[in-house]
Tab-separated table of C-alpha atoms in Angstrom:
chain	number	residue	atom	x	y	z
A	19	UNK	CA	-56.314	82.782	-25.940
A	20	UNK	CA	-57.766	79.738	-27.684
A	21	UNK	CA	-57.568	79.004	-31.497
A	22	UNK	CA	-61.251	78.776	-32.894
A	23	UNK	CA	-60.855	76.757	-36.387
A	24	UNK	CA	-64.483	75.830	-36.589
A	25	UNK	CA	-67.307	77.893	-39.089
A	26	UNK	CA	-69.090	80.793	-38.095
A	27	UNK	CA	-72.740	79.745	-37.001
A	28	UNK	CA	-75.503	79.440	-39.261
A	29	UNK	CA	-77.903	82.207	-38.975
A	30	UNK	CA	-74.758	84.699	-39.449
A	31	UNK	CA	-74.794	83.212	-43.560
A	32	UNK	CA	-77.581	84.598	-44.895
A	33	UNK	CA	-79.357	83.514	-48.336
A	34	UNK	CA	-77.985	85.533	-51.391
A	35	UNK	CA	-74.803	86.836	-50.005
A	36	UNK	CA	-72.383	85.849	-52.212
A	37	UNK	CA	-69.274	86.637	-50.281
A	38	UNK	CA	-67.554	83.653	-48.347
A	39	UNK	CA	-65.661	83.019	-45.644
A	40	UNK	CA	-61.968	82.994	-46.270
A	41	UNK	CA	-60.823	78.979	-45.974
A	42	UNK	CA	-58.867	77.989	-43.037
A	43	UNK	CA	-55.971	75.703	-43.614
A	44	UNK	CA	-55.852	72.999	-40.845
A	45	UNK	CA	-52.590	72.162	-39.294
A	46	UNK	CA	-50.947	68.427	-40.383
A	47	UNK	CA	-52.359	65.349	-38.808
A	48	UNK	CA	-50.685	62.375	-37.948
A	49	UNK	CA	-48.037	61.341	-40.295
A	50	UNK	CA	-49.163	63.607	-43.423
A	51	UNK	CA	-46.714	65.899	-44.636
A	52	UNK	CA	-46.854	69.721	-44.341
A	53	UNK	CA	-49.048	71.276	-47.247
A	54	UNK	CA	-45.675	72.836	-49.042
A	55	UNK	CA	-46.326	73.481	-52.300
A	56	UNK	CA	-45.939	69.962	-54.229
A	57	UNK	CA	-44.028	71.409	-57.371
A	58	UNK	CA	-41.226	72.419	-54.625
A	59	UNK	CA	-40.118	69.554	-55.066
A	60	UNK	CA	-40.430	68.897	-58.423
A	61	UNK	CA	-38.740	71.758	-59.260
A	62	UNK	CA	-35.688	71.161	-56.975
A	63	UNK	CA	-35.008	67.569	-56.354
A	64	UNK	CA	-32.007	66.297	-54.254
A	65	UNK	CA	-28.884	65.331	-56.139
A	66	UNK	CA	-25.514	65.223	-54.321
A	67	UNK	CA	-22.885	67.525	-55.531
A	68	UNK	CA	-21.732	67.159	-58.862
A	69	UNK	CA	-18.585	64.478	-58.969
A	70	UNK	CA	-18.792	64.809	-55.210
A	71	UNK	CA	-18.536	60.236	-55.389
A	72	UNK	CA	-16.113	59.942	-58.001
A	73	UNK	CA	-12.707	60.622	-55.660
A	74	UNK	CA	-13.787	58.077	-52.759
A	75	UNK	CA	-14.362	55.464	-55.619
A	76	UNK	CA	-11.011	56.099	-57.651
A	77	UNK	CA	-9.376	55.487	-54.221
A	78	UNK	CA	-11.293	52.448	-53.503
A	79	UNK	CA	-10.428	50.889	-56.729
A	80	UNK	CA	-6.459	52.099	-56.272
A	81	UNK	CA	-6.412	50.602	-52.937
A	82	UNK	CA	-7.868	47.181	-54.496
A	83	UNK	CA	-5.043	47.171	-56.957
A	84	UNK	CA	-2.148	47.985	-55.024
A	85	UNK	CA	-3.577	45.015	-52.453
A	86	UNK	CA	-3.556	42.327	-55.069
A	87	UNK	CA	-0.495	43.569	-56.669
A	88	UNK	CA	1.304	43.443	-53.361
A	89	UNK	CA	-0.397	39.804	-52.746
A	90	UNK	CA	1.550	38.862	-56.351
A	91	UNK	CA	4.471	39.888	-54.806
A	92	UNK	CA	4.502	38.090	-51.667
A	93	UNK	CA	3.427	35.157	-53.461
A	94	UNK	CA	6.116	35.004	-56.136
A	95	UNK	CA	9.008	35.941	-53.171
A	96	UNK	CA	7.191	32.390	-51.391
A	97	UNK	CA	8.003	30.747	-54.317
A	98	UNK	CA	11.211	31.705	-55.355
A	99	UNK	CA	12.776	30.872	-51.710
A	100	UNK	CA	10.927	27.730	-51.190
A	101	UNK	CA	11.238	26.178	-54.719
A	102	UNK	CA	13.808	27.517	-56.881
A	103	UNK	CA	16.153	28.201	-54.205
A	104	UNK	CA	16.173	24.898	-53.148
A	105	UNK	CA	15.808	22.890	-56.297
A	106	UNK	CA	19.177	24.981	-57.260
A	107	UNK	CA	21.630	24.083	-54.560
A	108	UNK	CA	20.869	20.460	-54.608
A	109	UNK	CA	23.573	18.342	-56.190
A	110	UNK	CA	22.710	16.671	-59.141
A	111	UNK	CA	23.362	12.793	-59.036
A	112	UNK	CA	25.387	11.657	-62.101
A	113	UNK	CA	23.993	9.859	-64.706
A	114	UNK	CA	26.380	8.108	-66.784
A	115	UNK	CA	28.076	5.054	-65.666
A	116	UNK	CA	31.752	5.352	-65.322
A	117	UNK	CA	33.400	2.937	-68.049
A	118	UNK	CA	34.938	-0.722	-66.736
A	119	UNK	CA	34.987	-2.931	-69.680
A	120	UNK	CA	33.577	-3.236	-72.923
A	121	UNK	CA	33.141	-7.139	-72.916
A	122	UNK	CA	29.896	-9.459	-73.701
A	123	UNK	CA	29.104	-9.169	-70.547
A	124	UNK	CA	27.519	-6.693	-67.606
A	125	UNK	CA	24.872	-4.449	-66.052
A	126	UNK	CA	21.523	-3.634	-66.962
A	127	UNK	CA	19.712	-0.219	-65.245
A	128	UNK	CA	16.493	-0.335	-66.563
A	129	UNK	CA	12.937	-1.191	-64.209
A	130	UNK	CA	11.839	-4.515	-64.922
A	131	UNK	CA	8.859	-4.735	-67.184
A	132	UNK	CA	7.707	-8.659	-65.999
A	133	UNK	CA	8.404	-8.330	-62.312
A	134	UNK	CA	8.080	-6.554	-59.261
A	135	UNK	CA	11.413	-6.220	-58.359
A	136	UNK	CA	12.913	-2.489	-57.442
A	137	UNK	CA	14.089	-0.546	-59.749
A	138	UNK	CA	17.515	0.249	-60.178
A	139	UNK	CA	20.276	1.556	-62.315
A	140	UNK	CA	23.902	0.944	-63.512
A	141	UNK	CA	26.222	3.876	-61.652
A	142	UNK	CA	26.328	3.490	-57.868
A	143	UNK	CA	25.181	7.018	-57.324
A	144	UNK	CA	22.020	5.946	-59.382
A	145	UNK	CA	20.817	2.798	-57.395
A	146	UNK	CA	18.180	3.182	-54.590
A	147	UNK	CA	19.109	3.290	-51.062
A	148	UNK	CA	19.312	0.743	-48.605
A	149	UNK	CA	17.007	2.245	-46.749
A	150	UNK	CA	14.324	2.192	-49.370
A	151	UNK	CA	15.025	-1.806	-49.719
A	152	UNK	CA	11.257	-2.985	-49.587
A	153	UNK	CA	9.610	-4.881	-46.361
A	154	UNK	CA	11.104	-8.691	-46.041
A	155	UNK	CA	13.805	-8.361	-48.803
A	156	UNK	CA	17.227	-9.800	-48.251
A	157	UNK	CA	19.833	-7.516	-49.137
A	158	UNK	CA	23.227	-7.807	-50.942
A	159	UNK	CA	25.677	-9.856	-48.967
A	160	UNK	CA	28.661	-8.077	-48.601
A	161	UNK	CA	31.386	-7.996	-51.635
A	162	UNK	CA	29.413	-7.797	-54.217
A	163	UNK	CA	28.655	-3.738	-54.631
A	164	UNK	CA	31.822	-2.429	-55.389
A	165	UNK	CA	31.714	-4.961	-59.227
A	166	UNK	CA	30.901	-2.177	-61.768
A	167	UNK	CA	30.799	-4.290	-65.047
A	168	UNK	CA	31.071	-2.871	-68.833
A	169	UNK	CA	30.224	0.222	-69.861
A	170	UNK	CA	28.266	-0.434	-73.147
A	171	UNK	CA	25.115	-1.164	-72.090
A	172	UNK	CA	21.333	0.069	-72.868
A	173	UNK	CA	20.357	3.472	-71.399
A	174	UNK	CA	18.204	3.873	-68.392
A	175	UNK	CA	15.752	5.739	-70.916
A	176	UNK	CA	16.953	3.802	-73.792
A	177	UNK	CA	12.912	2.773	-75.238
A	178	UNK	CA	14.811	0.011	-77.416
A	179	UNK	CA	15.285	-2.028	-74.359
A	180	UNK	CA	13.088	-3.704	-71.821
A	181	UNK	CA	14.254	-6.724	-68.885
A	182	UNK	CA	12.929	-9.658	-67.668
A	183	UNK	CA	13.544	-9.915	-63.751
A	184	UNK	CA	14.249	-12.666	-61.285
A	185	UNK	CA	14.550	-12.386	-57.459
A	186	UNK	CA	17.866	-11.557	-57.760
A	187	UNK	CA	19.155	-10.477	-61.509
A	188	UNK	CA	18.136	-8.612	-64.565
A	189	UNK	CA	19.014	-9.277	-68.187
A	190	UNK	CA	17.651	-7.176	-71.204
A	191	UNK	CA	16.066	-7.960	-74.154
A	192	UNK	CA	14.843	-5.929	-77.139
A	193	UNK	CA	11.125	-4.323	-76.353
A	194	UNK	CA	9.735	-5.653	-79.674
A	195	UNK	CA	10.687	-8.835	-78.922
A	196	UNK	CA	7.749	-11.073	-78.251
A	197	UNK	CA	7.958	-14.449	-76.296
A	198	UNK	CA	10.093	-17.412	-78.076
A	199	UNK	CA	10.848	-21.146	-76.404
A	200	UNK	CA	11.631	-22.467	-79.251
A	201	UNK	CA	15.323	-23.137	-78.336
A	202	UNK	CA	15.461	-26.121	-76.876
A	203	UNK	CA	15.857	-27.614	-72.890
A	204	UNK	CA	18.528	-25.500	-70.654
A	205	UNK	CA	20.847	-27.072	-68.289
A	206	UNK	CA	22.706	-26.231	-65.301
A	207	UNK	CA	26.348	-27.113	-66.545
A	208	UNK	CA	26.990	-28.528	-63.197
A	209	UNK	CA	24.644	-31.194	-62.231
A	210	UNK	CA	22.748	-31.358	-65.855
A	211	UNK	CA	19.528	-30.560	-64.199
A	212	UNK	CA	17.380	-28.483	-66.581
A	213	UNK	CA	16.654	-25.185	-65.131
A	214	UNK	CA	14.161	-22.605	-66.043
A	215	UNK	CA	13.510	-20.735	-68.968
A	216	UNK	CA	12.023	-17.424	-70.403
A	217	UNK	CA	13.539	-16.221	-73.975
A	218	UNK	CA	12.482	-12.996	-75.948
A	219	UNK	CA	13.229	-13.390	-79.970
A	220	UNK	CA	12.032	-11.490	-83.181
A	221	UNK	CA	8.787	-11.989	-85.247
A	222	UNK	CA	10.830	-13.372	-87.902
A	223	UNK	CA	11.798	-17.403	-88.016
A	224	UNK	CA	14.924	-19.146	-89.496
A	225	UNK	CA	14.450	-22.431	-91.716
A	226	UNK	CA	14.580	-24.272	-87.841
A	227	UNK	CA	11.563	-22.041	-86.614
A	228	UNK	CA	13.679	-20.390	-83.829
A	229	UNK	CA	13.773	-16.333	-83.839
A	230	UNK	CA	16.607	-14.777	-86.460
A	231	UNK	CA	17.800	-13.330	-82.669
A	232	UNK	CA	16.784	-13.923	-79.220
A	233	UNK	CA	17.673	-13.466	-75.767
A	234	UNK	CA	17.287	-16.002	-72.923
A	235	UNK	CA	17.668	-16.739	-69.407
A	236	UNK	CA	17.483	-19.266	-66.986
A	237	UNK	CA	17.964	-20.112	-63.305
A	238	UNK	CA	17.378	-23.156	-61.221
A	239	UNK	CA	17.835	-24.114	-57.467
A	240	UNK	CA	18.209	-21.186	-55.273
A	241	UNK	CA	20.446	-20.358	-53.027
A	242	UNK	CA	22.316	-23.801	-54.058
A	243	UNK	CA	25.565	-22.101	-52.751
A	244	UNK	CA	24.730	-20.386	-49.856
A	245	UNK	CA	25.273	-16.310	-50.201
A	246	UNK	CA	28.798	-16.178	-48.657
A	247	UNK	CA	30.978	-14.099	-51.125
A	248	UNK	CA	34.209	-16.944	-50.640
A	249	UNK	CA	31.462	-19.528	-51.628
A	250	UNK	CA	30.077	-18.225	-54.571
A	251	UNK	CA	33.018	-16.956	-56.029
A	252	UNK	CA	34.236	-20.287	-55.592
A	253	UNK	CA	31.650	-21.605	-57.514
A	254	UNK	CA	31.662	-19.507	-60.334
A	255	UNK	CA	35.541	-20.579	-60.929
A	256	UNK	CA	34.422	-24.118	-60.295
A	257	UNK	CA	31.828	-23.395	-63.570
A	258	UNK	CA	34.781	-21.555	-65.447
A	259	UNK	CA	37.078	-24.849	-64.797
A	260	UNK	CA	34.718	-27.035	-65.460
A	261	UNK	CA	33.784	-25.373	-69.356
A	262	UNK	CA	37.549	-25.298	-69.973
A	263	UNK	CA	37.482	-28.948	-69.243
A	264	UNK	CA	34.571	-29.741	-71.694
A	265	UNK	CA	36.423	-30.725	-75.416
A	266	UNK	CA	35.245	-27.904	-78.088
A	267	UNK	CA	33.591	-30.863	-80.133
A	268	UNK	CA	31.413	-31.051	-77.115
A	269	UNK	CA	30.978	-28.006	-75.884
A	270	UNK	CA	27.929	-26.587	-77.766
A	271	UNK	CA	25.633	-29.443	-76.159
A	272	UNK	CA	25.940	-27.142	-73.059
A	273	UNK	CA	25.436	-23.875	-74.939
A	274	UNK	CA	22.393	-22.158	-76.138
A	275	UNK	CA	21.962	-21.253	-79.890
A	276	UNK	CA	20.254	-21.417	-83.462
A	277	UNK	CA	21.234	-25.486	-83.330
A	278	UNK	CA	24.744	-25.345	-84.903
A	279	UNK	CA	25.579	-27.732	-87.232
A	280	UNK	CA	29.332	-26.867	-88.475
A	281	UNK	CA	31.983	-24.884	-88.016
A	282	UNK	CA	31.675	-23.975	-84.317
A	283	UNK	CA	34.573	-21.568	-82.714
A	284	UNK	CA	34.372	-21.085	-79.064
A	285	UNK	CA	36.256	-18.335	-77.027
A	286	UNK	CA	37.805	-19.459	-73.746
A	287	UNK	CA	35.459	-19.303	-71.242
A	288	UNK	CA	36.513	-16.541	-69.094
A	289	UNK	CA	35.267	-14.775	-65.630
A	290	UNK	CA	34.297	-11.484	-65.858
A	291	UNK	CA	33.084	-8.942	-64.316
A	292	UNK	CA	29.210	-6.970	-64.090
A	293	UNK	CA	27.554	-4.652	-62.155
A	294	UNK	CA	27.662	-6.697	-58.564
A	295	UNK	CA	28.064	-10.090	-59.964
A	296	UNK	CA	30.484	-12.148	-62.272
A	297	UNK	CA	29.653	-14.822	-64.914
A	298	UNK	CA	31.364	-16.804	-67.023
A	299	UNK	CA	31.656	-15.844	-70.421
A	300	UNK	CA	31.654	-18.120	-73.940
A	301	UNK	CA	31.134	-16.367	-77.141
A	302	UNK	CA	30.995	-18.414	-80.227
A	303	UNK	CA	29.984	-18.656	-83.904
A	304	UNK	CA	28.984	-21.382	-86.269
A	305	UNK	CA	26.679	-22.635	-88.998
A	306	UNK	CA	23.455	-23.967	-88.817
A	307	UNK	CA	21.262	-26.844	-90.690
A	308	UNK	CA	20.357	-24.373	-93.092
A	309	UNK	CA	23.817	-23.068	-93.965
A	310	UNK	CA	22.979	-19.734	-92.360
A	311	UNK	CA	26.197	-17.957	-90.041
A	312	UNK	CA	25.355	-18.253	-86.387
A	313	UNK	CA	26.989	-15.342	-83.379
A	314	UNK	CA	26.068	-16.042	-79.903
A	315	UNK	CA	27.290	-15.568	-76.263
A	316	UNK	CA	26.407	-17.474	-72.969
A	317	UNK	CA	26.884	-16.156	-69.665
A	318	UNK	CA	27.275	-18.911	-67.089
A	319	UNK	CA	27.130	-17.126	-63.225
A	320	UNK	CA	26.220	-17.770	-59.806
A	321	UNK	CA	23.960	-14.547	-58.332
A	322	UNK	CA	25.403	-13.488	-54.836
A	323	UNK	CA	22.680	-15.259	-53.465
A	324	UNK	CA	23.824	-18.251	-54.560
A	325	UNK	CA	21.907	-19.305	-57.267
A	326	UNK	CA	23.149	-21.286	-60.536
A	327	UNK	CA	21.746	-18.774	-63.928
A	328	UNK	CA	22.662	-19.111	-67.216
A	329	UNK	CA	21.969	-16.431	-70.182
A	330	UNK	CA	23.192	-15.616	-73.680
A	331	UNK	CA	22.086	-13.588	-76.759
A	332	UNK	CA	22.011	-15.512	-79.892
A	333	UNK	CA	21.460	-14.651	-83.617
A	334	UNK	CA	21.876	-14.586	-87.234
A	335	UNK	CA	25.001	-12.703	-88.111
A	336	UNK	CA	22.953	-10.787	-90.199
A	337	UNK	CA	20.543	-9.705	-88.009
A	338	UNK	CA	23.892	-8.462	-86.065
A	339	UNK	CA	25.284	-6.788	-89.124
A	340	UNK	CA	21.613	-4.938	-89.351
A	341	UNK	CA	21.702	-3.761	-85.651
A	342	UNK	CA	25.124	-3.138	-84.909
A	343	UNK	CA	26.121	-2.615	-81.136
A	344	UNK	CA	22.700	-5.234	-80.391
A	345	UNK	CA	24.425	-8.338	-79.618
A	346	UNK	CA	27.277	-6.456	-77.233
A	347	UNK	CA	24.840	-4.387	-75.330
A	348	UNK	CA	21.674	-6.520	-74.763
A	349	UNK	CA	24.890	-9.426	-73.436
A	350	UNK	CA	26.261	-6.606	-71.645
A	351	UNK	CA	22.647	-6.537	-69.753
A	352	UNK	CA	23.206	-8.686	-66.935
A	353	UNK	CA	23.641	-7.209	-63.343
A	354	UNK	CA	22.714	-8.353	-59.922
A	355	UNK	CA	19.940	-6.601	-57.538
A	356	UNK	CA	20.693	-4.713	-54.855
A	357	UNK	CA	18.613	-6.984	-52.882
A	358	UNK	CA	16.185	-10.094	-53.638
A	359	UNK	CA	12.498	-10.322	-52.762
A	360	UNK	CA	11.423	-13.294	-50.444
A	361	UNK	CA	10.069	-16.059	-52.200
């Protein structure tokens, strides 16, 4: 049986007959779509179920928020046992110096401001480890360590207070302080050589031109005395005899001040003790040319290296009487390095 789709023949139509032949759909071709009715779908379109996306979504988003608050978690447990943990159970290194002596005299813990030295501070537990002594350095000869020094000095993170810096010692001065070398030549009190100078004074000048206060220090031939403890103790009781010996008419040639003209008092020159070192110790007052009262203190020492330094605070008394505590602290400034830098 074979499926005729094609129109009758010709001669069977005949003119004036107005009935036709009833049309004949065709079957699809190629990739056309079966002749449904087109308003099929119009009339029903394809939607998914009503809500039928909202559960899987709320459970995506739930998951997502339980992950990063879980992440948070982990995170903040990370922390607390590597950080705070840790930073809780370590000791804590003490940071006041234990009191000695409260004497013109001692040991400065503050970085130095004109030098490259290490820095270090006053208490044992505060000063840098041998270990961390820097490439070439020579270290402190044995002795010297244990010599604690005065208690009244400037703060490690006292901002009134900065230090010039040898090789080998340290010895404060007030940070507005500018530059002052007005004072005159220093010498070493042993051979009368001068030796080197660097001062820090105030703005303000006395009748003489030299700073109402300054600080100063000075140094000269290193290593003079070798850096075996019996030696330079030896030699810093050699300086100590030696300033006894000088009359007190004489003595101020060899000491460092606003130029006194009258009424000088010296104390005894007397050893005493800083943080790892020892100097010798003359405070004095008198007047000056222009009548004005005069306080001062020189420290005469020999660093552990072996090296003759001399340094003193000097002032008007009442620049003193203005900034109480000054004079004692900034003379109480002096300490010896752990070690000394080559050259």
């Amino acid at each position: 049986m074979s499926n005729n789709y094609s129109a009758p023949p010709p001669g069977d139509n005949r003119t004036g007959d107005t009935e036709r032949y009833p049309e004949v759909l065709r079957p699809p071709q190629g990739q056309q779509a079966p002749p449904y009715p087109p308003q099929q779908f119009q009339q029903h379109p394809y939607a998914p179920p009503p809500y039928a996306a909202e559960p899987q979504r709320n459970n995506k988003n739930l998951i997502i928020v339980l992950a990063a608050v879980a992440a948070a978690v982990i995170v903040a447990l990370v922390a607390v046992f590597v950080w705070v943990i840790p930073a809780f159970s370590k000791p804590q290194a003490e940071e006041n110096p234990a009191p000695v002596a409260t004497s013109a005299e001692s040991a400065s813990p503050e970085a130095a401001e004109d030098s490259a030295a290490p820095e270090e501070s006053v208490a044992p537990s505060e000063d840098t480890g041998a270990d961390e002594m820097p490439a070439g350095a020579f270290p402190l000869p044995a002795g010297w360590d244990d010599l604690q020094g005065p208690a009244n000095i400037p703060a490690s993170d006292d901002p009134l207070y900065n230090r010039f810096v040898t090789g080998e010692s340290s010895f404060s001065y007030l940070s507005a302080w500018s530059s002052d070398d007005t004072f005159g030549i220093t010498k070493d009190p042993s051979t009368g050589a001068p030796m080197q100078q660097v001062a820090k004074g105030t703005e303000e000048r006395d009748g003489d031109g030299i700073s109402t206060a300054f600080s100063f220090f000075a140094e000269a031939e290193e290593g003079k005395y070798g850096k075996e403890p019996e030696k330079v103790q030896a030699a810093i009781k050699e300086v100590e005899a030696k300033l006894k010996a000088i009359p007190a008419a004489e003595l101020p040639q060899h000491l460092v001040g606003h130029k006194c003209a009258s009424d000088f008092e010296a104390s005894t020159p007397q050893i005493r003790e800083f943080r790892r070192a020892a100097a010798v110790v003359v405070g004095f007052t008198c007047t000056n040319a222009g009548g004005d009262a005069i306080r001062a203190v020189n420290l005469f020492t020999v660093t552990p290296w072996g090296t003759p330094q001399m340094m003193g605070v000097s002032g008007h008394e009442s620049y003193w009487t203005a900034n109480p505590e000054a004079l004692e602290k900034i003379g109480n400034s002096y300490r010896a390095n752990r070690w000394k830098l080559d050259g």
